Amino acid sequence: MNVHGIMLPASEQSERRRANPWTETFAWLRRRRMFMLIVVLPTLLVGSYFYLVASDQYESEAHFLVRSTHTAEAPAGIGMSQALSMVTGASSSQSEAMSVADYLTSHDAVATLRRDNDLVGRYHDRDADVFSRLRPSNPTPEYLLRYFQGVVKVNYNSETGITTLRVHSFRPQDSFAIARRLLELGELRVNMLNERSYHDAIDMSRRQLAKAETDLAAVQAQTTRFRQTRGDIDPKASGEAQIQLVSTLTGQLAAARAQLNAMGGMVNHGSPQYQALASRVSALQAQVAAQSGRLTNGNHAIATDISGYESLKLREQFLAKQYESAATALDRARETALRQQLYVVRIVDANLPVKALYPERGRIMLTMVLALLLTYSIGWLIVAGVREHAA
Amino acid sequence: MNARISHSASGSLLQALSVQCRVIGALILRELHTRYGRENVGYLWLFAEPMLLATVIGLMHKGAGHTAYGADIKPLPFAVIGYTTYILFRGIVNRSEGSFEGNASLLYHRMVTVLDVTMARCLLEFAACFLTMAVMMGFLVATGLADPPARPLVVLAAWGLMFWYSTGQALLITAISYENRTVGRLVHPYSYFMAGLSGAFFQMEWLPHPFRDWLGWLPITSIFEMVRYGQFQSAKLQYCYTEYLIGACLLLTWIGMVALTNMRNRIHLS
């Protein structure tokens, strides 16, 4: 079995030799035409683009962490034993970091950069080559976003929790400016998220506190009105004073009666002394009856005052307690919200690139040549295999 | 045999290609008969065998009481798609070992080459496994145990890459195991080890840091990441190194074909 590569048509071999170098070269090229087509031509095309046409790109890089004060633990990988049996999901700190990375490559951030930082002008560059520059001078947001995601790479590393931001552009200053601006945008976004979550957490407690306050004020106003209408500052205290008065009077009455009884056995009932004492006893009796009546009977009795006043007092105490607990809840909510604040920690600030490291011409060419050579040799082997079936 | 003599190179090449296609088709039919017998029910074994295994594995995962791994990655379809894709690799690699015993006599015919024999086996295996996968996933989708694939084209691409990757290895193994029996013995352990290492039953992101990077060097892990990305909406392509995978496939294919060419020159049909 003999395996030819690309067989020469028999007609060409029988041709008489002419020592023309052009013909020789042409014939040689023709013999190798598949190799030329599959390996040499693409290599030449791509190589000439990269080495003659493609414009330099400068990379500015920045690293940052997104962390909150309460999560001290670093996001760790998940062990194999857990992998086979456990539910996995992003931890909260991971999702926070990812949210910033997600925002930085979103149409939102692109629109901001376009408005404030002349994003289109920087990439729609007459000096840059036609393949890598932003072609339309007024691109649609969708097209700009796709282009932007090609030149700005945001990578979140789940082991370290560090987000790496890489910006490519055609001028060092552009890369630097965009990278710095993106960092700022990330910080702004985090601050906005913080503010929102802070307000969400606090507003509820705030409302409760305000309600407790107004209720308390209303009850106190009712108490004041009560005092004014009843003409009594503290029915409870005045009730006690009244009881005191009645008991004093009753004591005096009992003493006077005893004195009168004792005197009645010794002196004449008509004597002035006895008369005076008797009138004192009757006066005391009338006084005791009147004062006891003030305690319980009638519309202005102290007893009715006390019951109304007591219920007001009770409500006031209850509301005061409610107010207190609402105030502590607000303090606690404020504390937790403050503890859950996120920070963007800049680990590595954006740098001003000096040397253009991109596109990686040598690497791309090497990869390409190797891949093409492999493809060609596989193709050659397959064709050789197929040829064996030829009749 | 069409004995029309063609003067143009491409004409004869096309002719040769059509002959080769017919040869491979015939070899596939022959393979079916030798493997599953001539009864009609024999063809059922083509996918009944992997399906039984996949069902058992799926039920094991189901019985373990898993909840979903992610937003929509349910354990049962996760296990089934991982296993059926792994079956493709295992079937092609295992059957390529010593694929010559049964077919050596065929090489008396000038039309039949070593490559044809190997390719016929690989293609048959691919058809069987793809049928298995389609039937099982179809059943799961129909019963509501799984969602339909989120990105069907990606699933197909991953299967195509798995076929390429496995066939590249099959060529090499066919060539080596013909002369070296020791290597042939190692093929089965290799494919079983791969069941654990290939990422058929775990996602790369579950792994702790150093191991994930090490396993990333195995091209097969990228294939499984890609299959899951095609099947599940919430799966990620973060640890799928497509360029590396394609490069590895190219290199394997090249090495395999060269090894096969070298081996063919040493075949002596006793």
Short mmCIF file of C-alpha atoms in Angstrom, two decimals, chain B:
data_model
loop_
_atom_site.label_atom_id
_atom_site.label_comp_id
_atom_site.label_asym_id
_atom_site.label_seq_id
_atom_site.Cartn_x
_atom_site.Cartn_y
_atom_site.Cartn_z
CA MET B 1 -17.80 -1.32 -7.43
CA ASN B 2 -17.83 1.56 -9.81
CA ALA B 3 -14.84 1.04 -12.05
CA ARG B 4 -15.13 4.30 -13.93
CA ILE B 5 -11.63 5.69 -14.23
CA SER B 6 -11.55 9.37 -13.45
CA HIS B 7 -8.72 11.63 -14.47
CA SER B 8 -9.37 14.44 -12.04
CA ALA B 9 -8.00 14.05 -8.53
CA SER B 10 -11.10 15.40 -6.83
CA GLY B 11 -13.36 13.08 -8.76
CA SER B 12 -11.50 10.02 -7.64
CA LEU B 13 -11.37 11.41 -4.12
CA LEU B 14 -15.12 11.81 -3.99
CA GLN B 15 -15.53 8.35 -5.38
CA ALA B 16 -13.17 6.98 -2.78
CA LEU B 17 -15.10 8.83 -0.09
CA SER B 18 -18.40 7.33 -1.16
CA VAL B 19 -16.79 3.89 -1.12
CA GLN B 20 -15.49 4.58 2.37
CA CYS B 21 -18.93 5.66 3.58
CA ARG B 22 -20.42 2.44 2.26
CA VAL B 23 -17.66 0.43 3.92
CA ILE B 24 -18.24 2.12 7.28
CA GLY B 25 -22.00 1.61 6.95
CA ALA B 26 -21.50 -2.08 6.28
CA LEU B 27 -19.11 -2.36 9.19
CA ILE B 28 -21.67 -0.74 11.50
CA LEU B 29 -24.31 -3.24 10.46
CA ARG B 30 -21.87 -6.10 10.95
CA GLU B 31 -20.96 -4.76 14.38
CA LEU B 32 -24.64 -4.65 15.32
CA HIS B 33 -25.10 -8.27 14.31
CA THR B 34 -22.02 -9.57 16.06
CA ARG B 35 -22.73 -7.65 19.21
CA TYR B 36 -26.47 -8.06 19.65
CA GLY B 37 -27.28 -11.16 17.67
CA ARG B 38 -29.64 -11.36 14.75
CA GLU B 39 -32.95 -11.30 16.64
CA ASN B 40 -34.91 -8.13 16.35
CA VAL B 41 -34.99 -7.58 20.06
CA GLY B 42 -31.21 -7.51 20.04
CA TYR B 43 -31.22 -3.93 18.84
CA LEU B 44 -33.07 -2.93 21.98
CA TRP B 45 -29.99 -3.76 24.01
CA LEU B 46 -28.31 -0.93 22.21
CA PHE B 47 -29.77 1.51 24.63
CA ALA B 48 -31.50 -0.68 27.18
CA GLU B 49 -28.13 -1.41 28.75
CA PRO B 50 -26.99 2.16 29.42
CA MET B 51 -30.54 3.13 30.23
CA LEU B 52 -30.81 0.61 33.04
CA LEU B 53 -27.58 1.92 34.53
CA ALA B 54 -28.60 5.53 34.14
CA THR B 55 -31.94 4.79 35.76
CA VAL B 56 -30.28 3.19 38.77
CA ILE B 57 -27.86 6.08 39.16
CA GLY B 58 -30.66 8.57 38.78
CA LEU B 59 -32.76 6.80 41.39
CA MET B 60 -29.80 6.75 43.77
CA HIS B 61 -29.49 10.48 43.50
CA LYS B 62 -33.23 10.86 43.78
CA GLY B 63 -33.32 8.63 46.86
CA ALA B 64 -30.51 10.54 48.55
CA GLY B 65 -33.05 13.27 49.10
CA HIS B 66 -31.25 16.04 47.37
CA THR B 67 -32.72 19.39 46.88
CA ALA B 68 -31.72 21.45 43.89
CA TYR B 69 -28.07 22.41 43.54
CA GLY B 70 -28.91 25.80 42.17
CA ALA B 71 -31.76 27.77 40.80
CA ASP B 72 -32.90 25.06 38.40
CA ILE B 73 -30.26 22.31 38.58
CA LYS B 74 -32.25 19.40 39.93
CA PRO B 75 -30.25 16.34 41.03
CA LEU B 76 -32.05 13.80 38.87
CA PRO B 77 -31.50 15.45 35.45
CA PHE B 78 -28.05 16.47 36.71
CA ALA B 79 -27.13 12.83 37.31
CA VAL B 80 -28.79 11.55 34.16
CA ILE B 81 -27.22 14.00 31.75
CA GLY B 82 -23.83 13.56 33.42
CA TYR B 83 -24.04 9.79 33.27
CA THR B 84 -25.30 9.47 29.71
CA THR B 85 -22.54 11.79 28.51
CA TYR B 86 -20.02 9.76 30.46
CA ILE B 87 -21.34 6.53 28.89
CA LEU B 88 -20.38 7.90 25.48
CA PHE B 89 -16.77 8.40 26.61
CA ARG B 90 -16.61 5.06 28.39
CA GLY B 91 -18.19 3.11 25.54
CA ILE B 92 -15.92 4.51 22.85
CA VAL B 93 -12.74 4.20 24.91
CA ASN B 94 -13.46 0.72 26.28
CA ARG B 95 -14.50 -0.77 22.95
CA SER B 96 -11.50 0.63 21.17
CA GLU B 97 -9.24 -1.62 23.21
CA GLY B 98 -8.42 -4.71 21.22
CA SER B 99 -10.98 -3.84 18.57
CA PHE B 100 -9.00 -5.96 16.20
CA GLU B 101 -9.67 -9.45 17.41
CA GLY B 102 -13.11 -9.58 15.84
CA ASN B 103 -12.29 -7.63 12.73
CA ALA B 104 -8.76 -8.57 11.73
CA SER B 105 -9.99 -10.96 9.05
CA LEU B 106 -11.81 -8.10 7.34
CA LEU B 107 -8.53 -6.41 6.55
CA TYR B 108 -7.96 -8.96 3.82
CA HIS B 109 -10.25 -6.76 1.79
CA ARG B 110 -8.36 -3.87 0.30
CA MET B 111 -11.32 -1.57 0.83
CA VAL B 112 -11.41 -2.02 4.57
CA THR B 113 -8.85 -0.07 6.55
CA VAL B 114 -8.02 0.07 10.22
CA LEU B 115 -9.50 3.54 10.46
CA ASP B 116 -12.80 2.33 9.03
CA VAL B 117 -13.10 -0.37 11.65
CA THR B 118 -12.39 2.04 14.48
CA MET B 119 -14.67 4.76 13.14
CA ALA B 120 -17.52 2.30 12.64
CA ARG B 121 -17.33 1.30 16.29
CA CYS B 122 -17.16 4.89 17.50
CA LEU B 123 -20.10 5.98 15.34
CA LEU B 124 -22.25 3.09 16.51
CA GLU B 125 -21.42 3.90 20.10
CA PHE B 126 -22.28 7.54 19.55
CA ALA B 127 -25.62 6.69 18.00
CA ALA B 128 -26.51 4.35 20.85
CA CYS B 129 -25.52 6.78 23.58
CA PHE B 130 -27.18 9.75 21.96
CA LEU B 131 -30.37 7.75 21.61
CA THR B 132 -30.13 6.81 25.27
CA MET B 133 -29.62 10.40 26.31
CA ALA B 134 -32.45 11.65 24.14
CA VAL B 135 -34.87 9.00 25.35
CA MET B 136 -34.00 9.41 29.03
CA MET B 137 -34.05 13.18 29.02
CA GLY B 138 -37.21 13.09 26.94
CA PHE B 139 -38.81 10.86 29.53
CA LEU B 140 -37.73 13.16 32.37
CA VAL B 141 -39.01 16.22 30.53
CA ALA B 142 -42.30 14.51 29.68
CA THR B 143 -42.90 13.49 33.29
CA GLY B 144 -41.95 16.93 34.57
CA LEU B 145 -38.90 15.71 36.47
CA ALA B 146 -36.65 17.94 34.37
CA ASP B 147 -36.93 21.08 32.33
CA PRO B 148 -36.24 20.95 28.62
CA PRO B 149 -32.64 21.88 27.77
CA ALA B 150 -32.08 25.61 28.10
CA ARG B 151 -29.59 25.75 25.22
CA PRO B 152 -30.06 22.67 23.00
CA LEU B 153 -27.36 23.71 20.53
CA VAL B 154 -24.79 23.81 23.33
CA VAL B 155 -25.76 20.29 24.38
CA LEU B 156 -25.25 19.11 20.81
CA ALA B 157 -21.91 20.90 20.58
CA ALA B 158 -20.77 19.31 23.82
CA TRP B 159 -21.76 15.88 22.54
CA GLY B 160 -19.92 16.49 19.30
CA LEU B 161 -16.83 17.48 21.27
CA MET B 162 -17.18 14.44 23.50
CA PHE B 163 -17.35 12.24 20.40
CA TRP B 164 -14.26 13.91 18.99
CA TYR B 165 -12.32 13.71 22.24
CA SER B 166 -13.20 10.05 22.81
CA THR B 167 -12.55 9.06 19.19
CA GLY B 168 -9.14 10.69 19.27
CA GLN B 169 -8.29 8.57 22.29
CA ALA B 170 -9.87 5.51 20.69
CA LEU B 171 -7.55 5.80 17.67
CA LEU B 172 -4.52 5.94 19.94
CA ILE B 173 -5.72 3.08 22.16
CA THR B 174 -6.52 0.91 19.13
CA ALA B 175 -3.01 1.47 17.82
CA ILE B 176 -1.23 0.84 21.11
CA SER B 177 -3.30 -2.08 22.40
CA TYR B 178 -2.76 -4.02 19.21
CA GLU B 179 0.85 -4.61 20.09
CA ASN B 180 0.99 -3.89 23.80
CA ARG B 181 -1.40 -5.96 25.85
CA THR B 182 -0.37 -4.32 29.12
CA VAL B 183 -1.63 -0.95 27.99
CA GLY B 184 -4.82 -2.60 26.86
CA ARG B 185 -5.41 -3.84 30.40
CA LEU B 186 -5.12 -0.30 31.72
CA VAL B 187 -7.90 1.06 29.51
CA HIS B 188 -10.78 -0.13 31.68
CA PRO B 189 -9.32 1.21 34.94
CA TYR B 190 -8.67 4.48 33.14
CA SER B 191 -12.24 4.89 31.99
CA TYR B 192 -13.58 4.01 35.44
CA PHE B 193 -11.26 6.49 37.14
CA MET B 194 -12.55 9.07 34.74
CA ALA B 195 -16.08 8.49 36.04
CA GLY B 196 -14.97 10.13 39.24
CA LEU B 197 -12.60 12.71 37.86
CA SER B 198 -14.39 13.84 34.74
CA GLY B 199 -16.96 16.05 36.41
CA ALA B 200 -19.84 13.84 35.31
CA PHE B 201 -21.31 14.02 38.81
CA PHE B 202 -20.02 17.29 40.16
CA GLN B 203 -19.73 20.85 39.04
CA MET B 204 -16.32 22.46 38.95
CA GLU B 205 -17.46 25.28 41.16
CA TRP B 206 -18.13 22.86 44.02
CA LEU B 207 -14.48 21.97 44.24
CA PRO B 208 -12.09 23.66 46.64
CA HIS B 209 -9.44 25.88 45.21
CA PRO B 210 -6.35 23.85 44.25
CA PHE B 211 -8.22 20.75 43.02
CA ARG B 212 -10.39 22.81 40.70
CA ASP B 213 -7.34 24.16 38.90
CA TRP B 214 -5.76 20.73 38.66
CA LEU B 215 -8.89 19.14 37.22
CA GLY B 216 -9.21 22.03 34.81
CA TRP B 217 -6.25 20.52 32.94
CA LEU B 218 -8.36 17.48 32.09
CA PRO B 219 -10.12 18.45 28.87
CA ILE B 220 -13.07 16.21 29.69
CA THR B 221 -14.13 18.42 32.60
CA SER B 222 -14.76 21.23 30.15
CA ILE B 223 -17.07 19.00 28.14
CA PHE B 224 -19.22 18.22 31.16
CA GLU B 225 -19.37 21.88 32.13
CA MET B 226 -20.55 22.61 28.61
CA VAL B 227 -23.22 19.90 28.66
CA ARG B 228 -24.60 21.29 31.90
CA TYR B 229 -24.48 24.81 30.53
CA GLY B 230 -26.61 23.58 27.65
CA GLN B 231 -29.05 21.73 29.86
CA PHE B 232 -29.52 24.12 32.77
CA GLN B 233 -30.36 27.78 32.57
CA SER B 234 -28.41 28.75 35.66
CA ALA B 235 -25.23 26.77 34.93
CA LYS B 236 -22.12 28.79 34.16
CA LEU B 237 -19.36 28.42 31.60
CA GLN B 238 -16.79 29.89 33.98
CA TYR B 239 -14.67 26.73 34.20
CA CYS B 240 -15.15 25.51 30.63
CA TYR B 241 -11.92 26.04 28.69
CA THR B 242 -13.19 25.57 25.16
CA GLU B 243 -10.03 26.60 23.30
CA TYR B 244 -7.92 24.26 25.41
CA LEU B 245 -10.41 21.47 24.83
CA ILE B 246 -10.37 21.90 21.05
CA GLY B 247 -6.57 22.08 21.05
CA ALA B 248 -6.40 18.86 23.06
CA CYS B 249 -8.82 17.18 20.64
CA LEU B 250 -6.73 18.27 17.65
CA LEU B 251 -3.53 16.98 19.23
CA LEU B 252 -5.12 13.68 20.28
CA THR B 253 -6.58 13.12 16.82
CA TRP B 254 -3.26 13.81 15.17
CA ILE B 255 -1.33 11.52 17.51
CA GLY B 256 -3.99 8.85 17.15
CA MET B 257 -3.97 8.92 13.37
CA VAL B 258 -0.20 8.87 13.16
CA ALA B 259 -0.08 5.95 15.61
CA LEU B 260 -2.70 4.12 13.59
CA THR B 261 -0.78 4.68 10.36
CA ASN B 262 2.40 3.35 11.97
CA MET B 263 0.61 0.36 13.39
CA ARG B 264 -1.03 -0.54 10.10
CA ASN B 265 2.36 -0.99 8.52
CA ARG B 266 3.15 -3.62 11.13
CA ILE B 267 -0.06 -5.62 10.87
CA HIS B 268 0.60 -9.14 9.74
CA LEU B 269 -2.47 -11.20 9.11
CA SER B 270 -1.40 -14.61 10.23
#
